[in-house]
mmCIF file of C-alpha atoms in Angstrom:
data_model
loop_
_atom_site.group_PDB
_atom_site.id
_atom_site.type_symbol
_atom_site.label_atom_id
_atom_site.label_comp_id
_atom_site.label_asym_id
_atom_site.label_seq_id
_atom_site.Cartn_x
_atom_site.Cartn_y
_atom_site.Cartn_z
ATOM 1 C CA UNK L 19 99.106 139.942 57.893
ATOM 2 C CA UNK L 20 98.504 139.539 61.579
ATOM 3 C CA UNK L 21 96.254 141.301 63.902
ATOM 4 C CA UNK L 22 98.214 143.159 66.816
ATOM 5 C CA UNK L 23 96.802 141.908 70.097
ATOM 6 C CA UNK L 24 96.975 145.468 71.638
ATOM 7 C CA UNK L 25 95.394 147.642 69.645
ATOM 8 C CA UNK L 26 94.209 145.155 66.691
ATOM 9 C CA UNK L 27 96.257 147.260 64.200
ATOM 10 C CA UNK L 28 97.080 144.849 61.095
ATOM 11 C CA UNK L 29 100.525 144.403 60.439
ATOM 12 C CA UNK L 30 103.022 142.394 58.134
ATOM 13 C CA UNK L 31 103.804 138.963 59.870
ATOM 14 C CA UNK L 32 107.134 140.183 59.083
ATOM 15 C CA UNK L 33 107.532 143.117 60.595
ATOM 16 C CA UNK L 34 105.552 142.180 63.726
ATOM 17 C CA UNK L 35 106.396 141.453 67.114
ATOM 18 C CA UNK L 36 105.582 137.999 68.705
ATOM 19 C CA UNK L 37 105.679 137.439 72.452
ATOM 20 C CA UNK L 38 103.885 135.423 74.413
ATOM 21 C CA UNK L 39 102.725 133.685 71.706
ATOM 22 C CA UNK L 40 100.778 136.181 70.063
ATOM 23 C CA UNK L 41 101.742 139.283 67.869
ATOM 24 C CA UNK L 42 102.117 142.804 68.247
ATOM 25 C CA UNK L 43 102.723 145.405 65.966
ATOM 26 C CA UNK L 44 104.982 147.451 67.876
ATOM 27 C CA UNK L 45 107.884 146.262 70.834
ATOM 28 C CA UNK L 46 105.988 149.271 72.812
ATOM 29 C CA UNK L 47 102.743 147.508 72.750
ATOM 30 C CA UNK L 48 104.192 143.938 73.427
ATOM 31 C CA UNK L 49 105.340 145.206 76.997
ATOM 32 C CA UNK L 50 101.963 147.173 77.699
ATOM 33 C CA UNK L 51 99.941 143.872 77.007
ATOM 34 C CA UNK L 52 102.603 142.022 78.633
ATOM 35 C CA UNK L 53 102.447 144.390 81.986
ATOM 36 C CA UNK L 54 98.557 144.487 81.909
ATOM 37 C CA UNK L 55 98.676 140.859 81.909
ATOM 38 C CA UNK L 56 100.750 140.295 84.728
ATOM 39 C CA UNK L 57 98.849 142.596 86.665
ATOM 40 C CA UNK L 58 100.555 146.215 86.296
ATOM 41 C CA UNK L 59 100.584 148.969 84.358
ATOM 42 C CA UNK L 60 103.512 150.264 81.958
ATOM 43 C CA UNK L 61 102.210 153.645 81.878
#
């Protein structure tokens, strides 16, 4: 299990997301960290 770095939702390493180094448990969330961390916002 691995700890989505969004919304800290646990999640099969499996079935989650990794990008950026770190894991996500959705490809929706993955972008919204990845946005907020380059400065905008995927809303």
């Amino acid at each position: 299990m691995v700890r989505c770095a969004e919304c800290g939702v646990h999640a099969p390493k499996g079935d989650a997301v990794v990008a950026g180094g770190e894991y996500f448990c959705s490809t929706e969330h993955a972008q919204r960290h990845g946005a907020r961390a380059s400065g905008h916002d995927a809303r």
